[in-house]
Coordinates of C-alpha atoms and ligand atoms in Angstrom, one line a residue:
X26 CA 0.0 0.0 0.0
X27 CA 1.6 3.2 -0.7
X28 CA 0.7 7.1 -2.2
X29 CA 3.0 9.3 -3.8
X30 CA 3.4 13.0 -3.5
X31 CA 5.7 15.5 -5.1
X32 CA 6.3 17.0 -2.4
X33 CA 6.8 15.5 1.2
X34 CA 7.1 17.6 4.9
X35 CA 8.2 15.5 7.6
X36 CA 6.8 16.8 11.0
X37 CA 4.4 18.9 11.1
X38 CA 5.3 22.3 13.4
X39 CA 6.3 25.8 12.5
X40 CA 8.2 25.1 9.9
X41 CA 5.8 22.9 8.3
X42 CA 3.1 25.6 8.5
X43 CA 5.4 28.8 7.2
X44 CA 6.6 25.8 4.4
X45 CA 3.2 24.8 3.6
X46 CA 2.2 29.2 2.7
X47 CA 5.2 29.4 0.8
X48 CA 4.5 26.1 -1.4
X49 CA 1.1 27.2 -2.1
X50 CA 2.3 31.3 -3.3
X51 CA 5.0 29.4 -5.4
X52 CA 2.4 27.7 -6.8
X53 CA 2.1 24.2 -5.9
X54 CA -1.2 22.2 -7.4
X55 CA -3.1 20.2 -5.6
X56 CA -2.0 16.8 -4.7
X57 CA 1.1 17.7 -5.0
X58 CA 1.9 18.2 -1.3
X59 CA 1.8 16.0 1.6
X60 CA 2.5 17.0 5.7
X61 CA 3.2 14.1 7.9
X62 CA 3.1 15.1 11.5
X63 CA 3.0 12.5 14.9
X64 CA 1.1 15.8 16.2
X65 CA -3.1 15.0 16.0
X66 CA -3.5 18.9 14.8
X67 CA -2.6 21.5 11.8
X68 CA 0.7 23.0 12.3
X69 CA 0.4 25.9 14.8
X70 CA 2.7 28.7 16.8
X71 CA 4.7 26.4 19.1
X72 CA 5.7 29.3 21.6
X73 CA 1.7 30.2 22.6
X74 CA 2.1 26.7 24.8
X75 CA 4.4 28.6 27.4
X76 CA 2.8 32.1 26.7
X77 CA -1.2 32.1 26.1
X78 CA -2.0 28.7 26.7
X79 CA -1.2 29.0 30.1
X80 CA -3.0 32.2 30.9
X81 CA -5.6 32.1 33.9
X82 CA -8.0 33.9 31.7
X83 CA -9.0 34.0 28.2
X84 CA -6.1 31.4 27.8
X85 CA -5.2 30.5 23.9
X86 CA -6.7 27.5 22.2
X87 CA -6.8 26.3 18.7
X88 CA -7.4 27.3 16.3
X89 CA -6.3 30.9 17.2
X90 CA -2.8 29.8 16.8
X91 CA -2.5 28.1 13.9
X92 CA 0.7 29.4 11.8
X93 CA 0.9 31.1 10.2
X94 CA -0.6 34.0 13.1
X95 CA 2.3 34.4 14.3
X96 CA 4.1 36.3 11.3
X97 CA 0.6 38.5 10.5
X98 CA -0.1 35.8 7.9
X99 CA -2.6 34.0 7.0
X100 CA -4.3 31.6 9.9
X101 CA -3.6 28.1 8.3
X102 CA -7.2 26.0 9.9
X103 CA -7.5 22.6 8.4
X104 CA -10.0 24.1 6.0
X105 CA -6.9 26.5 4.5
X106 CA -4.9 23.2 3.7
X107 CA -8.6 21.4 2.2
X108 CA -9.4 24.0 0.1
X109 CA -5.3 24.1 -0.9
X110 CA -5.1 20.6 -2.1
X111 CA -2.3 19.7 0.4
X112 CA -2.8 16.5 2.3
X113 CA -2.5 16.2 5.9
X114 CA -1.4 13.0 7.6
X115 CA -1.9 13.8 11.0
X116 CA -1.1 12.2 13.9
X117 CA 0.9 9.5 12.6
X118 CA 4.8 8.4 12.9
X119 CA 7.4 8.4 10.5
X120 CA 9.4 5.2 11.9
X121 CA 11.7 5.1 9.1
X122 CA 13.2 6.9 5.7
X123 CA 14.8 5.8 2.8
X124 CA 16.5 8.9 0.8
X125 CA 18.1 6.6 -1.7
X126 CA 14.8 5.0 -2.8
X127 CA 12.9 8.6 -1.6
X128 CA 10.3 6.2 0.2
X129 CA 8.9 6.8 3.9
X130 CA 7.2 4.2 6.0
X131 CA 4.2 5.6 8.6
X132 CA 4.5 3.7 12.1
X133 CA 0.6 2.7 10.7
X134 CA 2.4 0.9 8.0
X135 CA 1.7 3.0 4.9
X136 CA 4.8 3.8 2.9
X137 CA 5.0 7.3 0.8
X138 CA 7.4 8.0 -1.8
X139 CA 8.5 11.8 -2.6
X140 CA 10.6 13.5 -5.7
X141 CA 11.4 16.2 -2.8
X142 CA 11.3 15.6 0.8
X143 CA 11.6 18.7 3.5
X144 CA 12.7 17.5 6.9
X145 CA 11.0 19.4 9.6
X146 CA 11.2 17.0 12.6
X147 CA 12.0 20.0 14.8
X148 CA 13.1 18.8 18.0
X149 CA 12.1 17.2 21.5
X150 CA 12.4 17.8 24.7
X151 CA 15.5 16.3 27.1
X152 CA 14.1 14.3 29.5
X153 CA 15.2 13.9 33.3
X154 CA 16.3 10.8 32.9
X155 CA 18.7 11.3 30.5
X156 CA 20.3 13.5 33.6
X157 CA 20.3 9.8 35.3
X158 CA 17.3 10.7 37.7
X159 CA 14.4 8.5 37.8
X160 CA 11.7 9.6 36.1
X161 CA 8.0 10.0 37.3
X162 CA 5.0 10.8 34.9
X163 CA 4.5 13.4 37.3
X164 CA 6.8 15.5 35.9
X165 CA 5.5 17.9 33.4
X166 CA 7.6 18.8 29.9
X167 CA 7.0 21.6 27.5
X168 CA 7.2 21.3 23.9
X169 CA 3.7 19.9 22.4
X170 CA 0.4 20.8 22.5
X171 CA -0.6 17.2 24.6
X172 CA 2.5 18.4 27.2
X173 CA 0.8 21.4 27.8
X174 CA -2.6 20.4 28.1
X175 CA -0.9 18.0 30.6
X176 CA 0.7 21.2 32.4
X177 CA -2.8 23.2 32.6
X178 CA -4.4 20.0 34.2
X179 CA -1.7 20.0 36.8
X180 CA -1.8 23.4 37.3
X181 CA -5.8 23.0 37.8
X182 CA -5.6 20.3 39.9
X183 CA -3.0 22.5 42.5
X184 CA -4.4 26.1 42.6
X185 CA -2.1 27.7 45.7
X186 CA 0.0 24.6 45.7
X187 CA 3.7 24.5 45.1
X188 CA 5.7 24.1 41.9
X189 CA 9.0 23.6 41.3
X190 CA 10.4 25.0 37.8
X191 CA 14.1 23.0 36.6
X192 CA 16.1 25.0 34.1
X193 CA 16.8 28.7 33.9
X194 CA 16.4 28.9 30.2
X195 CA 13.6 30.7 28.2
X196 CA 11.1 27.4 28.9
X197 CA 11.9 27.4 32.4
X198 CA 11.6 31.5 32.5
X199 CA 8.3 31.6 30.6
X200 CA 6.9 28.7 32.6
X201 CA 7.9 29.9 36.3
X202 CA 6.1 33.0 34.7
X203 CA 3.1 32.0 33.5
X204 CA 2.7 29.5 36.9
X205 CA 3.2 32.7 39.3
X206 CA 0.2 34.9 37.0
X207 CA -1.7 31.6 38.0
X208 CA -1.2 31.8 41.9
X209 CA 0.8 29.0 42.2
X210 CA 4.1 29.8 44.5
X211 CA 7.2 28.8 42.1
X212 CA 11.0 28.0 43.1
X213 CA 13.1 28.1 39.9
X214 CA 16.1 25.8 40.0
X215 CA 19.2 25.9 38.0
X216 CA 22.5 25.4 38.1
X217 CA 24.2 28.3 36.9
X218 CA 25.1 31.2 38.6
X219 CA 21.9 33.5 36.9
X220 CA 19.3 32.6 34.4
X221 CA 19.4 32.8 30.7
X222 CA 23.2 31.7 31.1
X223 CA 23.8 31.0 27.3
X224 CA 22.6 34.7 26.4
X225 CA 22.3 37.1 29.5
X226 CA 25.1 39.0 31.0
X227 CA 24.6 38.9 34.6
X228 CA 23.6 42.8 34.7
X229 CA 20.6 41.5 32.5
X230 CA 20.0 38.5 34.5
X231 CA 20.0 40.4 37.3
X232 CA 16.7 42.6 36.4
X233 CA 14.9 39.6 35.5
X234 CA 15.1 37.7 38.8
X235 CA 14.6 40.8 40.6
X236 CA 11.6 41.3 38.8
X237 CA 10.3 37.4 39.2
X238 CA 11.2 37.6 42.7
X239 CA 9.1 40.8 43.0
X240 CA 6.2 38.3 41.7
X241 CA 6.7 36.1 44.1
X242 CA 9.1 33.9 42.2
X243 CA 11.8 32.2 44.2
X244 CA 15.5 31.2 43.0
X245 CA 17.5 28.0 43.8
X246 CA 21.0 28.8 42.0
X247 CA 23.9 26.5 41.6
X248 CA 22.1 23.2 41.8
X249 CA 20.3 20.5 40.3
X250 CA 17.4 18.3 41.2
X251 CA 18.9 14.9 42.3
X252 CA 15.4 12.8 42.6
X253 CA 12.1 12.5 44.0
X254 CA 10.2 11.4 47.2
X255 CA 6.7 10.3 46.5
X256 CA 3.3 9.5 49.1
X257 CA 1.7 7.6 46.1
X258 CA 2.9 6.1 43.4
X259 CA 3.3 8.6 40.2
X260 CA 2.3 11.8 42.8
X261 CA 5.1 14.1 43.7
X262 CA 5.3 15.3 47.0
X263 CA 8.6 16.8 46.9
X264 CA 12.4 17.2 45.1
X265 CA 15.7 16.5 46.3
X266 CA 18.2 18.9 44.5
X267 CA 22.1 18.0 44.9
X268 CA 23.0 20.8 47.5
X269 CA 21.2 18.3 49.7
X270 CA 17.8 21.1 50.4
X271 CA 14.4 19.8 49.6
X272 CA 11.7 21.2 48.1
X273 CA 8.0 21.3 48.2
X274 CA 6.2 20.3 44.7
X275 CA 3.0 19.7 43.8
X276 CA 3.9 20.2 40.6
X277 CA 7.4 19.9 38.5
X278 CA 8.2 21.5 35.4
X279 CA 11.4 20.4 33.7
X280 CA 12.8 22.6 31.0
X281 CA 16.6 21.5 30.4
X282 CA 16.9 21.9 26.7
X283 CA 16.4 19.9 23.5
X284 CA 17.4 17.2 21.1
X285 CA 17.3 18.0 17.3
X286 CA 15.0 14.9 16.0
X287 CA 17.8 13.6 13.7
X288 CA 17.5 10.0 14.6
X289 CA 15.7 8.7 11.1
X290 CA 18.5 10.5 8.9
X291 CA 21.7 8.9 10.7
X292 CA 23.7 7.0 8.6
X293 CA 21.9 8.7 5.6
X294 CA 22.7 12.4 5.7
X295 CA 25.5 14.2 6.7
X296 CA 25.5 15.9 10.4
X297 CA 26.7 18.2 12.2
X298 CA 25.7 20.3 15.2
X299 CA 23.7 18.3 16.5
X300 CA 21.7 18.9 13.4
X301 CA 21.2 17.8 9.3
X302 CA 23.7 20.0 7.6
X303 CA 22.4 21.7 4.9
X304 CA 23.6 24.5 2.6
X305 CA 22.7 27.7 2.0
X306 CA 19.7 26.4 -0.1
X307 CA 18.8 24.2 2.8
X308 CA 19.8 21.2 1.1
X309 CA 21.0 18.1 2.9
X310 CA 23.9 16.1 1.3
X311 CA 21.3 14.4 -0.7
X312 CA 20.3 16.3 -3.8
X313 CA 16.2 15.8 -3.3
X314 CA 16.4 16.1 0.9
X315 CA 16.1 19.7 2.5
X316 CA 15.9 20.6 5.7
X317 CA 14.4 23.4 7.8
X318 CA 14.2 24.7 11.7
X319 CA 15.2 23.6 14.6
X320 CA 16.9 20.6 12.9
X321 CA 19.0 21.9 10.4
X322 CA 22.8 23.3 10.8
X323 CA 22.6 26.0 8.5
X324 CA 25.4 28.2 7.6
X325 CA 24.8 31.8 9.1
X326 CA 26.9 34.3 6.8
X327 CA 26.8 37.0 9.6
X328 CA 29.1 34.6 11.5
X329 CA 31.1 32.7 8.8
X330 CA 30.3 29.2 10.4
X331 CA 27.4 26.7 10.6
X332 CA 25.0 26.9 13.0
X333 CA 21.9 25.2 14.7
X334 CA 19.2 27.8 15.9
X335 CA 16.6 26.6 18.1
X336 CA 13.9 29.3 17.2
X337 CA 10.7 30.6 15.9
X338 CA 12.0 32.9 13.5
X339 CA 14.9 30.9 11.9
X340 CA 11.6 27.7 11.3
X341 CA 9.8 30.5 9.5
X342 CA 12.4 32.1 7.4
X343 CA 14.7 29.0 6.7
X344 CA 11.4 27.7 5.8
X345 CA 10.6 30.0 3.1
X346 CA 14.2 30.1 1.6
X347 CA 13.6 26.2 1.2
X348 CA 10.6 26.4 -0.6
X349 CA 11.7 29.3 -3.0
X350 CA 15.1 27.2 -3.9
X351 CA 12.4 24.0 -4.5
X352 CA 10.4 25.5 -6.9
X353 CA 12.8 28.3 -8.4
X354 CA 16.4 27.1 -7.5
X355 CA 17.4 29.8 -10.6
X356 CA 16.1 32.3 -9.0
X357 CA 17.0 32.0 -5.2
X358 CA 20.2 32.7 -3.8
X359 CA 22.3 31.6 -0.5
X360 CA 20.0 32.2 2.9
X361 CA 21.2 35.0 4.4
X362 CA 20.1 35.0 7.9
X363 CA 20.5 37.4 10.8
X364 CA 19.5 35.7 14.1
X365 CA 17.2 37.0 16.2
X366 CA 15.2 35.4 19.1
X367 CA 13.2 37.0 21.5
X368 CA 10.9 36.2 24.9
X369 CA 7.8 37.9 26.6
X370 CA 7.3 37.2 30.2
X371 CA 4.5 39.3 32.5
X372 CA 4.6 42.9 31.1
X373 CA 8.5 42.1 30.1
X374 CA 9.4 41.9 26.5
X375 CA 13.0 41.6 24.9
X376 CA 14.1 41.2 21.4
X377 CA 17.9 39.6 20.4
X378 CA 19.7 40.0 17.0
X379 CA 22.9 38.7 16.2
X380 CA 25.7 36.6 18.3
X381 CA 26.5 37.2 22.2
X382 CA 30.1 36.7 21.6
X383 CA 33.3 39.5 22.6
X384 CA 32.7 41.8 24.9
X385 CA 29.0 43.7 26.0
X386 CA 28.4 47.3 26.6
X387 CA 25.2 48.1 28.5
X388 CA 23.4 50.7 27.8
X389 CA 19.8 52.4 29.2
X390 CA 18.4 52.8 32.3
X391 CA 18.0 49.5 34.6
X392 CA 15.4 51.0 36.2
X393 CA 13.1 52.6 33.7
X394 CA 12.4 49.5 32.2
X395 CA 14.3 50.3 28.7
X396 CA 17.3 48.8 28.4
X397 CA 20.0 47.0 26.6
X398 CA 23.3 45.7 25.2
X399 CA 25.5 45.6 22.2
X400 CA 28.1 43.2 22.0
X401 CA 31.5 43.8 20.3
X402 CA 33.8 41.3 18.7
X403 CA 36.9 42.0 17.0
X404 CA 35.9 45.5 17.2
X405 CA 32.5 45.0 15.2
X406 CA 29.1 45.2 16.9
X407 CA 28.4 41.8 16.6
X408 CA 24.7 41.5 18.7
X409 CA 22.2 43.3 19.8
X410 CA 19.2 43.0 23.0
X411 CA 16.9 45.7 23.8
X412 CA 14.2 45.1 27.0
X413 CA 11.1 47.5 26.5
X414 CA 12.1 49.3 22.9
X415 CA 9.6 49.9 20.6
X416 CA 8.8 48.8 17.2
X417 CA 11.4 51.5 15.5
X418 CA 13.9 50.7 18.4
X419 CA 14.0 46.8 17.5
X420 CA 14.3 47.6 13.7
X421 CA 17.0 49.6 14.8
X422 CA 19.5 47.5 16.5
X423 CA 18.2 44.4 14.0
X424 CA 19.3 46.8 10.7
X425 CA 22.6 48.0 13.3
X426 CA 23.4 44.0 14.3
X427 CA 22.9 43.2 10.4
X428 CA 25.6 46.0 9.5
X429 CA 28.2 44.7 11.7
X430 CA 29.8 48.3 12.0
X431 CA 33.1 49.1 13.5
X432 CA 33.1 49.9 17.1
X433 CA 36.2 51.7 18.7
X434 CA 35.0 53.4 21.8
X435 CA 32.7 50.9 24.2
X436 CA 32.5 53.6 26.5
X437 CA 31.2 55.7 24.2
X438 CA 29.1 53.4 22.8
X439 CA 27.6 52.8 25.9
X440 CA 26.6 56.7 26.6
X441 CA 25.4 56.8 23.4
X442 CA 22.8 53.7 24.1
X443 CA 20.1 53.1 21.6
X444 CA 21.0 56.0 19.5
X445 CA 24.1 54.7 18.3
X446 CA 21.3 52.2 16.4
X447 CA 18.7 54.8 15.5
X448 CA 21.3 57.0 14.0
X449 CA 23.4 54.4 11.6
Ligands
LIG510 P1 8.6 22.0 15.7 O1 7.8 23.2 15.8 O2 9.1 21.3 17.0 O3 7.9 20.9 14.8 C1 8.4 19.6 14.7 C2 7.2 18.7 14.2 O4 7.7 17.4 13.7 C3 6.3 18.3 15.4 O5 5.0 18.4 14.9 C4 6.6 16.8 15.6 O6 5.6 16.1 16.2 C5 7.0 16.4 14.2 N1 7.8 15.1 14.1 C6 9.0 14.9 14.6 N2 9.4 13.7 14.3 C7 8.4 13.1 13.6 C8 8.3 11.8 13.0 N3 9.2 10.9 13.1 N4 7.1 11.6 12.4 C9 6.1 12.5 12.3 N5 6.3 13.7 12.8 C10 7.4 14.0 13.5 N6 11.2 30.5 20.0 C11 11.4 31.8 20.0 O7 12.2 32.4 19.2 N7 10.7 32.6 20.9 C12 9.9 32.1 21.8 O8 9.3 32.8 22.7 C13 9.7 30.7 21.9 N8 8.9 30.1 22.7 C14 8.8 28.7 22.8 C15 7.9 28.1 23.7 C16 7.8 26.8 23.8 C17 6.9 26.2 24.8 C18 8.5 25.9 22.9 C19 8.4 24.4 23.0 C20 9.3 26.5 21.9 C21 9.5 27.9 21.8 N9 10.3 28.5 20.9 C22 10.4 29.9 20.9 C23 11.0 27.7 19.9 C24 10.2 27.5 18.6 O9 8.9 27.1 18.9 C25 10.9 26.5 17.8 O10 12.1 27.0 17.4 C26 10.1 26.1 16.5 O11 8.9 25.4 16.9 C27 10.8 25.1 15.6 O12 10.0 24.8 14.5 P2 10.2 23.4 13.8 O13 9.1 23.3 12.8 O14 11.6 23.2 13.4 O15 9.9 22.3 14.9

């Protein structure tokens, strides 16, 4: 048993969705295109699950967020991709892929050949037990839709109680957020010495956890969780962490980073980062295989080397630069992306462009809520983060980042703040 399409996405997340626009205005026929995704729904804005969805009131349900919302386009319902031609194969596994003979075979046993296969397996989330602790379904993850309808039920289920948040990255920040604006008294524990390690300077972490902690949120630093005690079997009571303090949790939120979903294409495609490596088309080492978002190790001009992003933005954009190089490869050139990530937590909203590498120059007031830093590398500005700026502020230091000019005076370039980007 077996269909064929001309087109093939594997997974079915942002990427898929920002893919699936793209294919249609470069226009693909019906019939021609085909989503797989293990996911039961349409593709849809991943980052509403630790935003909206978790909201107290008015929270954010499909299909509100359906991509492709999230870039003021078009809201893709499963009607859109009907009335488009484009065959969804929803909830179902890919279990295994054979780019030589361009075949894939569903976990429900159907097999579907392609002529060109986009991967867009995204990634998943690392689980505790890869950490060597035991595990316990009472622990809550956050990357699909079914995780955080899991998390809401939790959260129902222990209005006032106690939750304990691990990881001090943009999951665990959003989380411990969006658990405190629901009345529920958060400890967030990490190891590092402040939150958002891999991007914040302490100055900027500083702010934040002041801010959290003036919500009520509380910091464990330094230290992991080392296991669980439990009154019934799959309920958490409470957390040992390896400073030898326990905590109270009714509720455990574990946000320690991700795994590209690589595993089908080992063996068949080249990797790197962690990730499929592709080229500046998006093209694996096989000719009729591309591959978009989280997954793909892409190379980023801006920085002369490969890279692996792990956000919204990149799915979108690397998504559209695949489709255009499918179905015009004349016409399109090399991607030519500037990163840029960004998080909103309680009133707090902060955009980043570029690389947090060399040395960074704050600028702004700490206390008035505006705020940033440039950072400078082999005396270029190299990145770029702005809490609080307006719409004309971010397009600033995104069109500044993007220029990479020459820096020679960080003190000055400090006094002269966010003007140094409005003015270039
Ligand atoms: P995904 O969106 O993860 O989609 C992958 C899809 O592939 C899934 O549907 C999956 O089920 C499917 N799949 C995988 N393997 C198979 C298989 N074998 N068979 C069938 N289907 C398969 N980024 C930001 O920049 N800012 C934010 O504020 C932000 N917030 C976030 C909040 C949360 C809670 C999460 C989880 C992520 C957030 N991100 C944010 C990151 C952003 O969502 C990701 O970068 C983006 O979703 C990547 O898109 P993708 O299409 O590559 O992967």
């Amino acid at each position: 048993m077996g269909r064929a399409f001309v087109y093939v996405i594997l997974g079915g997340g942002v990427a898929a969705g920002y893919a699936a626009l793209e294919f249609t205005r470069k226009g693909v026929s019906p019939g021609e295109l085909c989503i797989i995704s293990e996911e039961p729904v349409a593709p849809y804005e991943r980052p509403a699950l630790s935003k909206g969805f978790l909201l107290p009131e008015s929270p954010a349900r499909l299909p509100s967020f359906h991509t492709c919302v999230g870039a003021n386009e078009e809201r893709l319902t499963p009607k859109w991709y009907k009335e488009h031609g484009i065959e969804l194969v929803l909830g179902t596994r890919v279990k295994s892929v054979d780019v030589r003979r361009k075949k894939l075979l569903t976990a429900t046993g159907e097999t579907i050949s392609y002529k060109i296969l986009l991967i867009a397996t995204g990634a998943r989330a690392l689980k505790l037990e890869e950490f060597g602790v035991d595990g316990s379904e009472a622990i809550c993850y956050l990357r699909d839709l079914a995780d955080a309808n899991g998390l809401v039920n939790v959260m129902q289920s222990c209005s006032s109680g106690n939750a304990v948040v691990i990881g001090g990255g943009y999951i665990g920040m959003e989380c411990a957020a969006s658990l405190a604006i629901n009345k529920i008294n958060v400890t967030l524990v990490f190891p590092e010495v402040h939150c958002m390690a891999r991007l914040f300077t302490p100055k900027i972490a500083s702010y934040y956890e002041e801010y959290y902690q003036s919500k009520g949120v509380k910091f464990v630093k330094g230290t992991v969780l080392t296991s669980f005690e439990l009154i019934l079997v799959k309920e958490v009571m409470a957390v040992n962490l390896r400073d030898g303090s326990q905590l109270p949790a009714d509720l455990v939120v574990v946000g320690t980073g991700i795994r590209p979903n690589t595993s089908l294409f080992e063996g068949q495609l080249t990797l790197e980062k962690g990730g499929i490596k592709v080229n500046g088309k998006m093209q694996t080492s096989n000719d009729s295989v591309y591959a978009v978002g989280d997954v793909a190790a892409f190379p980023v001009k801006l920085f002369g080397e490969t890279r692996r992003l792990e956000h919204v933005d990149s799915a979108r954009k690397s998504a559209k630069h695949a489709v255009a190089a499918i179905m015009e490869p004349k016409k399109s050139g090399e991607f030519d992306y500037l990163p840029f990530f960004y998080s909103r937590v309680f009133g707090l909203s902060w955009q980043f462009y570029g690389d947090n590498v060399g040395e960074a120059v704050h600028f702004g007031d700490y206390s008035s809520g505006t705020f940033g830093a440039y950072w400078i590398s082999k005396g270029h500005l190299v990145g770029s983060f702005l809490e609080g700026g307006t719409k004309e502020e971010y397009e600033a230091i995104a069109k500044a980042t993007s220029l990479k000019p020459p820096v020679e005076d960080l003190a000055e370039l400090g006094q002269q703040g966010l003007n140094f980007a409005l003015t270039i």
